Amino acid sequence: MSHSSHFPHQEPYKLECKPVGLCVIINNKNFMKKKPREGTDKDAESLAEVFSWLGFRILMCEDQESEKMKATLQYFASPGDLSQLQEFSAKEWSGSEFIDPQKAPEHGDAFICCVLSHGELGEVSGIDDKHLSIKEITRTFRETEDSPLTGKPKVFLIQACQGSMTPPGVKSAEQNLQCDSSKPETTADLVNVLVAIATVEDYKAGRDPYHGSWFIQSVCQKLKEGCLKGENISEIFTSVTDEVSKKDGRTKEGPFKQVPEIRSTLTKSLVLSPHHK
């Protein structure tokens, strides 16, 4: 379920709030039974930088068990006060680092949710290796009469393996990649949602321990380039898929390839623009 590249006459979503909206990052690095996901902090900072540049308020929660992830997402679906936010040990991007938040979050005209973790097919992992389905993540923000996000674009970025298979590499490359692996399921078909997953179903997703994951780093770079040109989000993610699918890497198991998957029920053109502060 993907868009064509160009929507010359499509009505855009109105993005008039300041900040534009919230960008929530769940960054699971230190797992109870696995080695740390090296490189994930680089991904989190890259996401914070680019979405801050695009006018969003950035809030990050780290190293969450499955149930805590669920509670965190429910909180952000309909935010409460600052003391509740502090219960989730959230940090806020200040422009150069993550600091303690000073005020409660409020929704604007768009919402971004980034989950950086291990995963299995249709699921992401808490640090306790228990799983939360991508479907459940998106359904937490489903459109209801009292939801502050009804009618507004919601973008989910999932950096996690979706299985244990490795696409064969065309050629070897000098990169020591790691993988984010940890029931077939697909995301709920909810309106005004775009879900971008690092890899197609059944396959692994690569992460460079020094430079971050292929997928998230490509997303951030393509957002920087595309948003300056006024491209809509669907065009940008087509470029991400193209770029990542052409990369060649190597893991301990051998040559490595990766193809992201984009699923969209956006009803309008989502064009994000740099905000000069």
Coordinates of N, CA, C and O in Angstrom, one line a residue, residues 25-195:
I25 N 10.4 9.5 20.6 CA 11.4 8.5 20.3 C 11.4 7.5 21.4 O 11.7 7.9 22.6
I26 N 11.2 6.3 21.1 CA 11.5 5.2 22.1 C 12.8 4.5 21.7 O 12.9 3.9 20.6
N27 N 13.8 4.7 22.5 CA 15.1 4.2 22.2 C 15.6 3.1 23.1 O 16.0 3.3 24.2
N28 N 15.4 1.9 22.6 CA 15.7 0.7 23.4 C 17.2 0.2 23.1 O 17.4 -0.4 22.0
K29 N 18.1 0.5 24.0 CA 19.5 0.2 23.7 C 20.0 -1.0 24.6 O 20.6 -1.9 24.1
N30 N 19.7 -1.0 25.9 CA 20.3 -2.0 26.8 C 19.2 -3.0 27.2 O 18.3 -2.8 28.0
F31 N 19.4 -4.2 26.5 CA 18.5 -5.3 26.7 C 18.9 -6.2 27.9 O 20.1 -6.3 28.1
M32 N 18.0 -6.9 28.5 CA 18.3 -7.7 29.7 C 19.1 -8.9 29.3 O 20.0 -9.4 30.0
K33 N 18.9 -9.5 28.1 CA 19.5 -10.7 27.6 C 20.3 -10.6 26.3 O 20.6 -11.6 25.7
K34 N 20.5 -9.4 25.9 CA 21.2 -9.2 24.6 C 22.3 -8.1 24.8 O 22.3 -7.3 25.8
K35 N 23.2 -8.1 23.9 CA 24.2 -7.0 23.9 C 23.5 -5.7 23.6 O 22.5 -5.7 22.9
P36 N 24.1 -4.6 24.0 CA 23.6 -3.3 23.7 C 23.4 -3.1 22.2 O 24.3 -3.5 21.4
R37 N 22.4 -2.3 21.8 CA 22.2 -2.0 20.4 C 23.1 -0.8 20.0 O 22.6 0.4 20.0
E38 N 24.4 -1.1 19.8 CA 25.3 0.0 19.5 C 24.9 0.8 18.2 O 24.5 0.2 17.2
G39 N 25.0 2.1 18.3 CA 24.7 2.9 17.2 C 23.3 3.5 17.3 O 22.9 4.4 16.6
T40 N 22.5 3.0 18.2 CA 21.1 3.5 18.3 C 21.0 4.9 18.9 O 20.1 5.7 18.5
D41 N 22.0 5.3 19.7 CA 22.0 6.7 20.2 C 22.3 7.7 19.1 O 21.8 8.8 19.0
K42 N 23.1 7.2 18.1 CA 23.3 8.0 16.9 C 22.0 8.2 16.1 O 21.7 9.3 15.7
D43 N 21.2 7.2 16.0 CA 19.9 7.3 15.3 C 19.0 8.2 16.1 O 18.4 9.1 15.4
A44 N 19.0 8.1 17.4 CA 18.1 9.0 18.2 C 18.4 10.4 18.0 O 17.6 11.3 17.9
E45 N 19.7 10.7 18.1 CA 20.2 12.1 17.9 C 19.9 12.7 16.5 O 19.5 13.8 16.4
S46 N 20.1 11.8 15.5 CA 19.9 12.2 14.1 C 18.4 12.6 13.9 O 18.1 13.6 13.3
L47 N 17.5 11.7 14.5 CA 16.1 12.0 14.4 C 15.7 13.3 15.1 O 14.9 14.1 14.6
A48 N 16.3 13.4 16.3 CA 16.0 14.6 17.1 C 16.4 15.9 16.4 O 15.7 16.9 16.3
E49 N 17.6 15.9 15.8 CA 18.1 17.0 15.0 C 17.2 17.4 13.8 O 16.8 18.5 13.6
V50 N 16.8 16.4 13.1 CA 16.1 16.7 11.8 C 14.7 17.1 12.1 O 14.1 18.0 11.5
F51 N 14.0 16.4 13.1 CA 12.6 16.8 13.3 C 12.5 18.0 14.1 O 11.5 18.8 14.0
S52 N 13.5 18.4 14.9 CA 13.6 19.7 15.6 C 13.7 20.8 14.5 O 13.0 21.8 14.6
W53 N 14.6 20.5 13.5 CA 14.7 21.4 12.4 C 13.4 21.6 11.6 O 13.2 22.7 11.1
L54 N 12.6 20.6 11.6 CA 11.3 20.7 10.9 C 10.2 21.2 11.8 O 9.0 21.1 11.4
G55 N 10.6 21.7 13.0 CA 9.6 22.4 13.8 C 8.9 21.6 14.9 O 7.9 22.0 15.5
F56 N 9.3 20.3 15.1 CA 8.7 19.5 16.1 C 9.4 19.6 17.5 O 10.5 19.9 17.6
R57 N 8.6 19.3 18.6 CA 9.1 19.2 19.9 C 9.5 17.7 20.1 O 8.7 16.8 19.8
I58 N 10.7 17.4 20.5 CA 11.2 16.1 20.6 C 11.3 15.6 22.0 O 11.9 16.2 22.9
L59 N 10.6 14.4 22.3 CA 10.7 13.8 23.6 C 11.1 12.3 23.4 O 10.6 11.6 22.6
M60 N 12.1 11.9 24.2 CA 12.6 10.5 24.1 C 12.5 9.8 25.4 O 12.8 10.3 26.5
C61 N 12.1 8.5 25.3 CA 12.1 7.6 26.5 C 13.0 6.4 26.1 O 13.0 5.9 25.0
E62 N 13.9 6.0 27.1 CA 14.9 5.0 26.8 C 14.7 3.7 27.6 O 14.1 3.7 28.7
D63 N 15.1 2.6 27.0 CA 15.2 1.3 27.7 C 13.9 0.9 28.4 O 13.9 0.8 29.6
Q64 N 12.9 0.7 27.6 CA 11.6 0.4 28.2 C 11.2 -1.0 28.0 O 11.4 -1.6 26.9
E65 N 10.7 -1.6 29.0 CA 10.1 -3.0 28.9 C 8.8 -2.8 28.1 O 8.2 -1.8 27.9
S66 N 8.3 -4.0 27.6 CA 7.1 -4.0 26.7 C 5.9 -3.2 27.3 O 5.3 -2.4 26.7
E67 N 5.6 -3.5 28.6 CA 4.4 -2.9 29.2 C 4.7 -1.4 29.4 O 3.7 -0.6 29.3
K68 N 5.9 -1.0 29.6 CA 6.2 0.4 29.8 C 6.1 1.2 28.5 O 5.6 2.3 28.4
M69 N 6.5 0.5 27.4 CA 6.3 1.1 26.0 C 4.9 1.3 25.8 O 4.5 2.4 25.3
K70 N 4.0 0.3 26.1 CA 2.6 0.5 25.9 C 2.0 1.6 26.7 O 1.2 2.5 26.1
A71 N 2.4 1.8 27.9 CA 1.9 2.9 28.8 C 2.4 4.2 28.3 O 1.7 5.2 28.3
T72 N 3.6 4.3 27.8 CA 4.2 5.5 27.3 C 3.4 6.0 26.0 O 3.1 7.1 25.9
L73 N 3.1 5.0 25.1 CA 2.4 5.4 23.9 C 1.0 5.8 24.2 O 0.5 6.8 23.6
Q74 N 0.4 5.2 25.2 CA -1.0 5.6 25.6 C -1.0 7.0 26.2 O -1.9 7.8 26.0
Y75 N 0.1 7.3 27.0 CA 0.2 8.7 27.5 C 0.3 9.7 26.4 O -0.4 10.7 26.4
F76 N 1.1 9.4 25.4 CA 1.3 10.4 24.3 C 0.1 10.5 23.4 O 0.0 11.5 22.7
A77 N -0.7 9.4 23.4 CA -1.9 9.5 22.5 C -2.9 10.6 23.1 O -3.6 11.2 22.3
S78 N -2.8 10.8 24.4 CA -3.7 11.8 25.0 C -2.9 12.4 26.2 O -3.2 12.0 27.3
P79 N -1.9 13.2 26.0 CA -1.0 13.6 27.0 C -1.6 14.2 28.3 O -2.6 14.9 28.2
G80 N -1.0 13.8 29.4 CA -1.4 14.4 30.7 C -0.5 15.4 31.1 O 0.1 16.1 30.3
D81 N -0.3 15.6 32.5 CA 0.6 16.7 33.0 C 2.0 16.3 33.0 O 2.4 15.2 32.7
L82 N 2.9 17.2 33.5 CA 4.3 17.0 33.5 C 4.7 16.0 34.4 O 5.7 15.2 34.1
S83 N 4.1 15.8 35.6 CA 4.5 14.8 36.6 C 4.3 13.4 36.0 O 5.1 12.5 36.2
Q84 N 3.2 13.2 35.2 CA 3.0 11.9 34.5 C 4.1 11.7 33.5 O 4.7 10.6 33.4
L85 N 4.5 12.7 32.8 CA 5.6 12.6 31.8 C 6.9 12.2 32.5 O 7.6 11.3 32.0
Q86 N 7.1 12.7 33.7 CA 8.4 12.4 34.4 C 8.4 10.9 34.9 O 9.5 10.4 35.0
E87 N 7.2 10.4 35.0 CA 7.1 8.9 35.4 C 7.7 8.0 34.3 O 8.2 6.9 34.6
F88 N 7.7 8.5 33.1 CA 8.3 7.7 32.0 C 9.8 8.1 31.7 O 10.4 7.6 30.8
S89 N 10.4 8.9 32.6 CA 11.8 9.3 32.5 C 12.1 9.9 31.1 O 13.1 9.6 30.6
A90 N 11.1 10.7 30.6 CA 11.3 11.3 29.3 C 12.4 12.4 29.3 O 12.6 13.0 30.3
K91 N 13.1 12.5 28.2 CA 14.1 13.6 28.0 C 13.6 14.4 26.8 O 13.0 13.8 25.9
E92 N 14.0 15.7 26.8 CA 13.6 16.5 25.7 C 14.9 17.0 25.0 O 15.8 17.4 25.6
W93 N 14.8 17.1 23.7 CA 15.9 17.6 22.9 C 16.0 19.1 23.0 O 15.0 19.8 22.7
S94 N 17.1 19.6 23.4 CA 17.3 21.0 23.6 C 17.9 21.8 22.4 O 18.1 23.0 22.4
G95 N 18.3 21.0 21.4 CA 19.0 21.5 20.2 C 20.4 21.0 20.1 O 21.0 21.0 19.0
S96 N 20.9 20.5 21.2 CA 22.3 19.9 21.2 C 22.4 18.7 22.1 O 23.3 17.9 22.0
E97 N 21.4 18.5 23.0 CA 21.4 17.3 23.9 C 20.0 17.1 24.5 O 19.1 17.9 24.3
F98 N 19.9 16.0 25.1 CA 18.6 15.6 25.8 C 18.6 16.1 27.2 O 19.6 15.8 28.0
I99 N 17.6 16.8 27.7 CA 17.5 17.4 29.0 C 16.2 17.0 29.6 O 15.3 16.5 28.9
D100 N 16.0 17.3 30.9 CA 14.7 17.1 31.5 C 13.7 18.0 31.0 O 13.9 19.3 30.9
P101 N 12.5 17.5 30.6 CA 11.4 18.4 30.1 C 10.9 19.4 31.1 O 10.8 19.1 32.3
Q102 N 10.6 20.6 30.6 CA 10.1 21.7 31.5 C 8.6 21.9 31.5 O 8.1 22.6 32.4
K103 N 7.9 21.3 30.6 CA 6.5 21.4 30.5 C 5.8 20.2 29.9 O 6.5 19.4 29.2
A104 N 4.5 20.1 30.1 CA 3.8 18.9 29.6 C 3.7 19.0 28.1 O 3.7 20.1 27.5
P105 N 3.6 17.8 27.4 CA 3.5 17.9 26.0 C 2.1 18.2 25.5 O 1.1 17.9 26.2
E106 N 2.0 18.8 24.4 CA 0.7 19.1 23.7 C 0.8 18.7 22.3 O 1.8 18.9 21.6
H107 N -0.3 18.2 21.7 CA -0.3 17.8 20.3 C -0.5 19.1 19.4 O -1.2 20.0 19.8
G108 N 0.2 19.1 18.3 CA 0.0 20.1 17.3 C -0.7 19.6 16.1 O -1.8 18.9 16.2
D109 N -0.2 19.9 14.9 CA -0.9 19.5 13.7 C -0.4 18.2 13.0 O -0.9 17.8 12.0
A110 N 0.7 17.6 13.6 CA 1.2 16.3 13.1 C 1.9 15.6 14.3 O 2.2 16.2 15.3
F111 N 2.1 14.3 14.1 CA 2.7 13.4 15.1 C 3.7 12.5 14.5 O 3.4 11.9 13.5
I112 N 4.8 12.4 15.1 CA 5.9 11.5 14.7 C 6.2 10.5 15.8 O 6.4 11.0 17.0
C113 N 6.2 9.2 15.6 CA 6.6 8.2 16.6 C 7.7 7.4 16.0 O 7.6 6.7 15.0
C114 N 8.9 7.3 16.7 CA 10.0 6.6 16.2 C 10.3 5.5 17.3 O 10.5 5.8 18.4
V115 N 10.4 4.2 16.9 CA 10.7 3.1 17.8 C 12.0 2.5 17.3 O 12.1 2.0 16.2
L116 N 13.0 2.5 18.1 CA 14.3 2.0 17.8 C 14.5 0.8 18.7 O 14.7 1.0 20.0
S117 N 14.5 -0.4 18.2 CA 14.6 -1.6 19.1 C 14.9 -2.8 18.3 O 15.2 -2.8 17.1
H118 N 14.9 -4.0 18.9 CA 14.9 -5.3 18.3 C 13.4 -5.6 17.9 O 12.5 -4.9 18.3
G119 N 13.2 -6.6 17.1 CA 11.9 -7.0 16.7 C 11.8 -8.3 16.0 O 12.8 -9.0 15.7
E120 N 10.5 -8.8 15.9 CA 10.2 -10.0 15.2 C 9.1 -9.6 14.2 O 8.8 -8.4 14.1
L121 N 8.5 -10.5 13.5 CA 7.6 -10.2 12.4 C 6.4 -9.5 13.0 O 5.6 -10.0 13.9
G122 N 6.2 -8.3 12.6 CA 5.0 -7.5 13.0 C 5.1 -6.9 14.4 O 4.1 -6.4 14.9
E123 N 6.3 -7.0 15.0 CA 6.4 -6.6 16.4 C 7.7 -5.9 16.7 O 8.7 -6.1 15.9
V124 N 7.7 -5.2 17.8 CA 9.0 -4.6 18.3 C 9.2 -5.1 19.7 O 8.2 -5.5 20.4
S125 N 10.4 -5.2 20.2 CA 10.7 -5.7 21.5 C 11.0 -4.7 22.5 O 11.6 -3.7 22.3
G126 N 10.4 -5.0 23.8 CA 10.9 -4.2 24.9 C 12.2 -4.8 25.4 O 12.7 -5.8 24.9
I127 N 12.9 -4.1 26.3 CA 14.2 -4.6 26.8 C 14.1 -5.9 27.5 O 15.1 -6.5 27.8
D128 N 12.8 -6.3 27.9 CA 12.6 -7.6 28.5 C 12.3 -8.7 27.5 O 12.0 -9.8 27.9
D129 N 12.5 -8.4 26.2 CA 12.3 -9.3 25.1 C 10.9 -9.7 25.0 O 10.6 -10.7 24.3
K130 N 9.9 -9.0 25.6 CA 8.5 -9.2 25.3 C 8.1 -8.3 24.2 O 8.7 -7.2 24.1
H131 N 7.1 -8.6 23.5 CA 6.9 -7.9 22.2 C 5.6 -7.0 22.3 O 4.6 -7.4 23.0
L132 N 5.6 -6.0 21.5 CA 4.5 -5.1 21.3 C 4.3 -5.1 19.8 O 5.2 -4.8 19.0
S133 N 3.1 -5.3 19.3 CA 2.9 -5.4 17.9 C 2.8 -4.0 17.3 O 2.4 -3.0 17.9
I134 N 3.3 -3.9 16.0 CA 3.3 -2.6 15.3 C 1.8 -2.2 15.2 O 1.5 -1.0 15.3
K135 N 0.9 -3.1 15.0 CA -0.5 -2.9 14.9 C -1.0 -2.2 16.2 O -1.8 -1.2 16.1
E136 N -0.6 -2.7 17.3 CA -1.0 -2.1 18.6 C -0.5 -0.7 18.8 O -1.1 0.2 19.3
I137 N 0.8 -0.5 18.3 CA 1.4 0.9 18.4 C 0.5 1.9 17.6 O 0.2 2.9 18.1
T138 N 0.2 1.5 16.4 CA -0.6 2.5 15.5 C -2.0 2.6 16.0 O -2.6 3.7 16.0
R139 N -2.6 1.5 16.5 CA -4.0 1.6 17.0 C -4.1 2.5 18.3 O -5.2 3.0 18.5
T140 N -3.0 2.6 19.0 CA -3.0 3.5 20.2 C -3.4 4.9 19.8 O -4.0 5.7 20.5
F141 N -3.1 5.3 18.5 CA -3.3 6.6 18.0 C -4.5 6.6 17.0 O -4.5 7.5 16.2
R142 N -5.3 5.7 17.1 CA -6.4 5.6 16.1 C -7.4 6.8 16.2 O -7.4 7.4 17.3
E143 N -8.0 7.1 15.2 CA -8.9 8.3 15.1 C -10.2 8.0 15.9 O -11.0 7.1 15.5
T144 N -10.5 8.8 16.9 CA -11.7 8.7 17.6 C -12.2 10.2 17.8 O -11.5 11.1 17.5
E145 N -13.4 10.3 18.3 CA -14.1 11.6 18.4 C -13.3 12.5 19.3 O -13.2 13.7 19.2
D146 N -12.7 11.9 20.4 CA -12.0 12.7 21.4 C -10.5 12.7 21.2 O -9.8 13.3 22.1
S147 N -10.0 12.1 20.2 CA -8.5 12.1 20.0 C -8.0 13.5 19.5 O -8.6 14.0 18.5
P148 N -7.0 14.0 20.1 CA -6.5 15.3 19.6 C -5.8 15.2 18.2 O -5.4 16.1 17.6
L149 N -5.6 13.9 17.7 CA -4.9 13.7 16.5 C -5.8 13.3 15.3 O -5.3 13.0 14.2
T150 N -7.1 13.3 15.6 CA -8.0 12.9 14.5 C -8.0 13.9 13.4 O -8.0 15.1 13.6
G151 N -7.8 13.4 12.2 CA -7.7 14.2 11.0 C -6.3 14.7 10.7 O -6.1 15.4 9.7
K152 N -5.4 14.4 11.6 CA -4.0 14.9 11.4 C -3.0 13.7 11.0 O -3.3 12.6 11.4
P153 N -2.0 14.0 10.3 CA -1.0 13.0 9.9 C -0.2 12.4 11.0 O 0.3 13.2 11.9
K154 N -0.1 11.1 11.0 CA 0.7 10.4 12.0 C 1.7 9.5 11.3 O 1.3 8.6 10.5
V155 N 3.0 9.7 11.6 CA 4.1 9.0 10.9 C 4.8 8.1 12.0 O 5.2 8.6 13.0
F156 N 4.9 6.8 11.7 CA 5.6 5.9 12.5 C 6.8 5.4 11.8 O 6.8 4.8 10.7
L157 N 8.0 5.5 12.5 CA 9.3 5.0 12.0 C 9.7 3.9 12.8 O 9.9 4.0 14.1
I158 N 9.9 2.7 12.3 CA 10.2 1.5 13.0 C 11.5 0.9 12.6 O 11.7 0.4 11.5
Q159 N 12.6 1.1 13.5 CA 13.9 0.5 13.2 C 13.9 -0.8 14.0 O 14.2 -0.8 15.2
A160 N 13.6 -1.9 13.4 CA 13.7 -3.2 14.1 C 13.6 -4.3 13.0 O 13.0 -4.1 11.9
C161 N 14.2 -5.4 13.3 CA 14.1 -6.6 12.4 C 12.7 -7.0 12.3 O 11.9 -6.8 13.3
Q162 N 12.3 -7.7 11.2 CA 10.9 -8.2 11.1 C 11.0 -9.7 10.8 O 10.1 -10.3 10.2
G163 N 12.1 -10.3 11.2 CA 12.3 -11.8 11.0 C 13.8 -12.0 11.1 O 14.6 -11.2 11.4
S164 N 14.2 -13.3 10.8 CA 15.6 -13.7 10.9 C 16.2 -13.9 9.5 O 17.4 -14.3 9.5
M165 N 15.5 -13.7 8.5 CA 16.1 -14.0 7.1 C 17.0 -12.8 6.7 O 16.7 -11.7 7.1
T166 N 18.0 -13.2 6.0 CA 18.9 -12.1 5.4 C 18.9 -12.2 3.9 O 19.2 -13.2 3.3
P167 N 18.5 -11.1 3.2 CA 18.5 -11.1 1.8 C 20.0 -11.2 1.3 O 20.9 -10.7 1.9
P168 N 20.2 -12.0 0.3 CA 21.6 -12.2 -0.1 C 22.2 -10.9 -0.7 O 21.5 -10.2 -1.4
G169 N 23.4 -10.6 -0.3 CA 24.1 -9.4 -0.8 C 24.6 -9.6 -2.2 O 25.0 -10.7 -2.6
V170 N 24.6 -8.6 -3.0 CA 25.1 -8.7 -4.4 C 26.6 -8.8 -4.4 O 27.2 -9.5 -5.1
K171 N 27.2 -8.0 -3.5 CA 28.6 -8.0 -3.4 C 29.0 -7.7 -1.9 O 28.2 -7.1 -1.2
S172 N 30.2 -8.0 -1.5 CA 30.6 -7.8 -0.1 C 31.0 -6.3 0.0 O 31.3 -5.6 -0.9
A173 N 30.8 -5.8 1.2 CA 31.2 -4.4 1.5 C 31.9 -4.4 2.9 O 31.7 -5.3 3.7
E174 N 32.8 -3.4 3.1 CA 33.5 -3.4 4.3 C 32.8 -2.7 5.4 O 33.1 -1.6 5.8
Q175 N 31.7 -3.4 5.9 CA 30.9 -2.9 7.0 C 30.6 -4.0 7.9 O 30.1 -5.0 7.5
N176 N 30.8 -3.8 9.2 CA 30.5 -4.8 10.2 C 29.2 -4.5 10.8 O 29.0 -3.9 11.8
L177 N 28.1 -4.9 10.1 CA 26.7 -4.5 10.5 C 26.3 -5.5 11.6 O 26.7 -6.6 11.7
Q178 N 25.4 -4.9 12.4 CA 24.7 -5.7 13.4 C 23.2 -5.8 13.0 O 22.8 -5.1 12.1
C179 N 22.4 -6.7 13.6 CA 21.0 -6.8 13.2 C 20.1 -6.6 14.4 O 20.4 -6.9 15.5
D180 N 18.9 -6.1 14.1 CA 17.9 -5.8 15.1 C 16.8 -6.8 15.2 O 15.6 -6.5 15.1
S181 N 17.2 -8.1 15.3 CA 16.2 -9.1 15.4 C 15.9 -9.5 16.9 O 16.7 -9.3 17.8
S182 N 15.1 -10.0 17.3 CA 14.9 -10.4 18.7 C 14.7 -11.8 19.1 O 14.7 -12.6 18.2
K183 N 3.9 -15.4 13.3 CA 2.7 -14.7 13.5 C 2.4 -13.6 12.5 O 2.6 -12.4 12.7
P184 N 2.5 -13.7 11.6 CA 2.2 -12.7 10.6 C 1.2 -11.7 11.1 O 0.2 -12.0 11.5
E185 N 1.6 -10.4 10.9 CA 0.7 -9.3 11.3 C 1.0 -8.1 10.4 O 2.2 -7.9 10.0
T186 N 0.1 -7.3 10.1 CA 0.3 -6.0 9.4 C -0.2 -4.9 10.2 O -1.0 -5.1 11.2
T187 N 0.1 -3.7 9.9 CA -0.4 -2.5 10.6 C -1.8 -2.4 10.3 O -2.4 -2.7 9.3
A188 N -2.5 -1.8 11.4 CA -3.9 -1.6 11.2 C -4.2 -0.5 10.1 O -3.4 0.4 10.0
D189 N -5.2 -0.8 9.3 CA -5.5 0.1 8.2 C -6.2 1.4 8.7 O -7.4 1.5 8.6
L190 N -5.4 2.3 9.3 CA -6.0 3.5 9.9 C -5.7 4.7 9.0 O -4.7 4.8 8.4
V191 N -6.7 5.6 8.9 CA -6.6 6.7 8.0 C -5.6 7.7 8.6 O -5.4 7.8 9.8
N192 N -4.9 8.4 7.7 CA -3.9 9.5 8.0 C -2.7 9.0 8.7 O -2.1 9.6 9.6
V193 N -2.3 7.8 8.3 CA -1.2 7.1 9.0 C -0.1 6.7 7.9 O -0.5 6.2 6.8
L194 N 1.1 7.0 8.2 CA 2.2 6.4 7.4 C 3.1 5.6 8.3 O 3.6 6.1 9.3
V195 N 3.4 4.3 8.0 CA 4.3 3.5 8.7 C 5.4 3.1 7.9 O 5.3 2.5 6.8

